[in-house]
């Protein structure tokens, strides 16, 4: 016999869960378009004469980046892993939260398909009304989750779907116990690959994507949240291994948040450390920064410097614990009735982007949210539409 | 009837607990000598022609700093509060840990008395054998705890007391539950001073002393540990208030870790925030950075910018919860048998100070500690002695 909630669920409009992430080029031919879109995004990169200089830099970097993707199998696995995670999440959610079932997932990447526009149009086709924007970056930064949300709201305006859905936002989960469990499991797996005699000596080098100091100095919460994630993982892990936190992937002439993972490896080598486990703390899936930068670039560097046992904790990728965490996070969120976390309502002290910290058509008026679209915001959204569609 | 352990305790050598902190000028006449010592310390400040330029800067800054101390009552209350905290700690410890009683405390400040030399000589007079160096900085930085410990070991060498005591070290306690309880109580007190109607709107602005980026980039653990403290306090507090972390007290021409508390206040004012509670997260007692910089300088600034309800959470000062925490931390440490935390054994990746992360005559060989005094360390200590005594 079909349980009553399952029968009801089939009649109901699905709850749409939009997974926000950067995305990556799926094939080698996607590399150049991906870079062109990235270097055109003024929310992330500000260049003088961006309309000319952006494409110039993107095209010049393209062959090099293409080679990096070639070396890791011809493209980014992020879409693959996001699908795996999303399917596991939705299966669990239908069971955990029958009152909001059925749940359907939609992927919204930034510079590659499926885009926010694709996600919104698919939601409309599926008859979604209640929608949750669920960032796949555990720690919040304006450069990641903030800009993904801004793009989602711009896409809603572009597609004429601003009022089509009632939105709420899961904007961060840096210390959610389920996430910490899943991350800690990857560290245990990484440690288990050391010889027992070396294991206790292994230094845990947590590595997160760096952020330009310009963004840090505006009051971006990312460094504090990364620090909190590291703390919770170490507490959950319960081992006496030494650890430190560093930041990777800095590029270009601006100043970035340190210490740099690369320079830390030089320093550890000079101090004769032989056993290092690098732990990507800010990503849920493998992509170019783990498979190429950490495993190849820094791995080769570390070994050449004498760090003979340099290993990386696996990304969570297909981890069942991550899918448990994602489902639990969404269920708790849906049952809280909140439109977003209190922190999302707090614009960075130095923020100059008038679109920031907006929720389109929020499920519930949230006292501290700028839920009224100001003239300033409307102009900003319109200018974004002009740029994106023009 | 006297309990047996109390009877025994009276016959036993006391356990010496050395409280390490920066200290501050107790009277206005102590200001210049304090600054002269600070600007002579190459572990903290590196100047070209330090022997000439250091005294020059110290003497030039002295009248201005003297005025700041004059305005807060004629001196730093840090010695007063340290005595209060230490007495409460020792009273509790004798009860909590009779097997290591009696406990005696000694204060070791950096640039004012009592110095490390004073503490060591007093310990010798009291017949101490087992000694614990207990940092009063909850979060570890080479610029604070690291340099205090280095100075303690140099002082031991200077006074011929290197082998007089069996040492262990409490080198950090950023997330100890007792500390988090005590800090959280100060935030609650601060919040209670807002009108009920304003309380939920109050932004919690955690403020920690900043650090030069040069030190951050070497791999100093301070920013990560500050992030973890903030996380634990917010979790313990259990309120929905928005919060952010900023860094104060940057000085001179070098680059410091941001966002700067001062610039954050400008940003919050421009976003029409009216209710701000600043929370000093890295200090246990009031001193110039709370009483002068936060309360006067930033308080005046905030109000002039329109942050009409700018308040500061009280420092822990005479908090009974802090004394509970200190006693618990020492008891747990004594019973763990450890010479120091695993993290203390980890020199910063970019460290160039050969004296760092040394424990003189440690109570127990600790596998990862550089317990053997190398030729390099001996030379460094000797050169420090020459500088300090010459």
Coordinates of N, CA, C and O in Angstrom, one line a residue, chain B residues 332-387:
Chain B
X332 N 43.3 20.3 34.2 CA 43.3 19.3 33.1 C 44.7 19.1 32.5 O 45.2 18.0 32.2
X333 N 45.5 20.3 32.4 CA 46.8 20.2 31.9 C 47.7 19.4 32.8 O 48.5 18.5 32.4
X334 N 47.7 19.6 34.1 CA 48.5 18.9 35.1 C 48.3 17.4 35.0 O 49.2 16.6 35.1
X335 N 47.0 17.1 34.8 CA 46.6 15.7 34.9 C 46.9 15.0 33.5 O 46.9 13.8 33.4
X336 N 47.1 15.8 32.5 CA 47.3 15.2 31.1 C 48.8 14.7 31.0 O 49.1 13.8 30.2
X337 N 49.6 15.3 31.8 CA 51.0 14.9 31.7 C 51.8 15.4 30.5 O 53.0 15.1 30.3
X338 N 51.1 16.3 29.8 CA 51.8 16.7 28.5 C 52.7 17.9 28.8 O 52.5 18.7 29.8
X339 N 53.8 18.0 28.0 CA 54.7 19.1 28.2 C 54.1 20.4 27.5 O 54.5 21.5 27.9
X340 N 53.3 20.2 26.5 CA 52.7 21.4 25.8 C 51.7 20.8 24.8 O 51.6 19.6 24.7
X341 N 51.0 21.6 24.1 CA 50.0 21.1 23.1 C 50.8 20.6 21.9 O 51.9 21.1 21.6
X342 N 50.2 19.6 21.2 CA 50.9 19.2 19.9 C 51.2 20.5 19.0 O 52.2 20.5 18.4
X343 N 50.3 21.4 19.0 CA 50.4 22.6 18.1 C 51.7 23.4 18.5 O 52.3 24.0 17.6
X344 N 52.0 23.4 19.8 CA 53.2 24.3 20.1 C 54.5 23.7 19.5 O 55.4 24.5 19.2
X345 N 54.5 22.4 19.2 CA 55.7 21.8 18.6 C 55.8 22.2 17.1 O 56.9 22.0 16.6
X346 N 54.8 22.7 16.6 CA 54.8 23.1 15.2 C 55.3 24.5 15.0 O 54.6 25.5 15.3
X347 N 56.5 24.7 14.5 CA 57.0 26.0 14.2 C 56.3 26.5 13.0 O 55.9 25.8 12.1
X348 N 56.0 27.8 12.9 CA 55.4 28.4 11.7 C 56.3 27.9 10.5 O 57.5 27.9 10.6
X349 N 55.6 27.6 9.4 CA 56.3 27.2 8.2 C 57.4 28.1 7.8 O 58.5 27.8 7.4
X350 N 57.1 29.4 7.9 CA 58.1 30.4 7.5 C 58.9 31.0 8.6 O 59.6 32.0 8.5
X351 N 59.0 30.3 9.8 CA 59.7 30.8 10.9 C 61.2 30.8 10.7 O 61.8 29.9 10.1
X352 N 61.8 31.9 11.1 CA 63.3 32.1 10.9 C 64.0 32.3 12.3 O 65.1 32.5 12.4
X353 N 63.2 32.1 13.4 CA 63.7 32.3 14.7 C 64.1 31.0 15.3 O 63.2 30.2 15.6
X354 N 65.4 30.7 15.4 CA 65.8 29.4 15.9 C 65.4 29.0 17.3 O 65.4 27.9 17.7
X355 N 65.0 30.0 18.1 CA 64.6 29.7 19.5 C 63.2 29.2 19.6 O 62.8 28.7 20.6
X356 N 62.4 29.4 18.5 CA 61.0 29.2 18.7 C 60.6 27.7 19.0 O 61.2 26.8 18.5
X357 N 59.6 27.6 19.8 CA 58.9 26.3 20.1 C 59.9 25.4 20.9 O 59.9 24.2 20.8
X358 N 60.6 26.0 21.8 CA 61.5 25.3 22.7 C 60.8 25.2 24.1 O 60.0 26.1 24.4
X359 N 61.0 24.1 24.8 CA 60.5 24.1 26.2 C 61.8 23.7 27.0 O 62.4 22.7 26.8
X360 N 62.2 24.6 27.9 CA 63.3 24.4 28.7 C 63.0 23.2 29.7 O 62.0 23.3 30.4
X361 N 63.9 22.3 29.8 CA 63.8 21.2 30.8 C 62.3 20.7 31.0 O 61.7 20.8 32.1
X362 N 61.8 20.2 29.9 CA 60.3 19.8 29.9 C 60.0 18.7 30.9 O 60.9 17.8 31.1
X363 N 58.9 18.7 31.5 CA 58.5 17.7 32.5 C 58.5 16.3 32.0 O 58.7 15.4 32.7
X364 N 58.4 16.2 30.7 CA 58.3 14.8 30.1 C 58.8 15.0 28.7 O 58.3 15.9 28.0
X365 N 59.6 14.0 28.2 CA 60.0 14.1 26.8 C 58.8 14.1 25.9 O 57.9 13.2 26.1
X366 N 58.6 15.0 25.0 CA 57.5 15.1 24.2 C 58.0 14.8 22.8 O 58.8 15.5 22.3
X367 N 57.4 13.7 22.2 CA 58.0 13.2 20.9 C 58.3 14.3 19.9 O 59.4 14.2 19.3
X368 N 57.4 15.2 19.7 CA 57.6 16.1 18.6 C 58.3 17.4 19.0 O 58.5 18.3 18.2
X369 N 58.7 17.6 20.3 CA 59.3 18.8 20.7 C 60.8 18.8 20.5 O 61.5 17.9 20.7
X370 N 61.3 20.0 20.1 CA 62.7 20.1 19.9 C 63.3 20.3 21.3 O 63.8 21.4 21.7
X371 N 63.2 19.2 22.1 CA 63.7 19.4 23.5 C 65.2 19.4 23.7 O 65.7 19.9 24.7
X372 N 65.9 18.9 22.7 CA 67.3 19.0 22.7 C 67.7 20.5 22.3 O 67.3 21.0 21.3
X373 N 68.4 21.1 23.1 CA 68.9 22.5 22.8 C 70.0 22.3 21.8 O 71.1 21.8 22.0
X374 N 69.7 22.8 20.6 CA 70.7 22.8 19.5 C 71.7 23.9 19.7 O 71.5 24.8 20.5
X375 N 72.8 23.7 19.0 CA 73.9 24.7 19.0 C 73.3 26.1 18.6 O 73.5 27.1 19.2
X376 N 72.4 26.0 17.6 CA 71.7 27.2 17.0 C 70.9 27.9 18.2 O 71.0 29.1 18.4
X377 N 70.1 27.1 18.9 CA 69.3 27.7 19.9 C 70.2 28.3 21.0 O 69.9 29.3 21.6
X378 N 71.2 27.6 21.4 CA 72.1 28.0 22.5 C 72.7 29.4 22.1 O 72.7 30.3 22.9
X379 N 73.2 29.5 20.8 CA 73.7 30.8 20.4 C 72.7 31.9 20.5 O 73.0 33.0 20.9
X380 N 71.5 31.5 20.0 CA 70.4 32.5 20.0 C 70.1 33.0 21.4 O 70.0 34.2 21.7
X381 N 70.0 32.0 22.3 CA 69.7 32.4 23.7 C 70.8 33.3 24.3 O 70.6 34.3 24.9
X382 N 72.1 32.9 24.0 CA 73.2 33.6 24.5 C 73.1 35.1 23.9 O 73.4 36.0 24.6
X383 N 72.8 35.2 22.6 CA 72.8 36.5 22.0 C 71.6 37.4 22.7 O 71.8 38.6 22.9
X384 N 70.5 36.7 23.0 CA 69.4 37.4 23.6 C 69.9 37.8 25.0 O 69.5 38.9 25.5
X385 N 70.6 37.0 25.7 CA 71.1 37.3 27.0 C 72.0 38.6 26.9 O 71.9 39.5 27.7
X386 N 72.9 38.5 25.9 CA 73.8 39.6 25.8 C 73.0 40.9 25.6 O 73.3 42.0 26.2
X387 N 72.0 40.9 24.7 CA 71.2 42.1 24.4 C 70.5 42.5 25.7 O 70.4 43.7 26.0

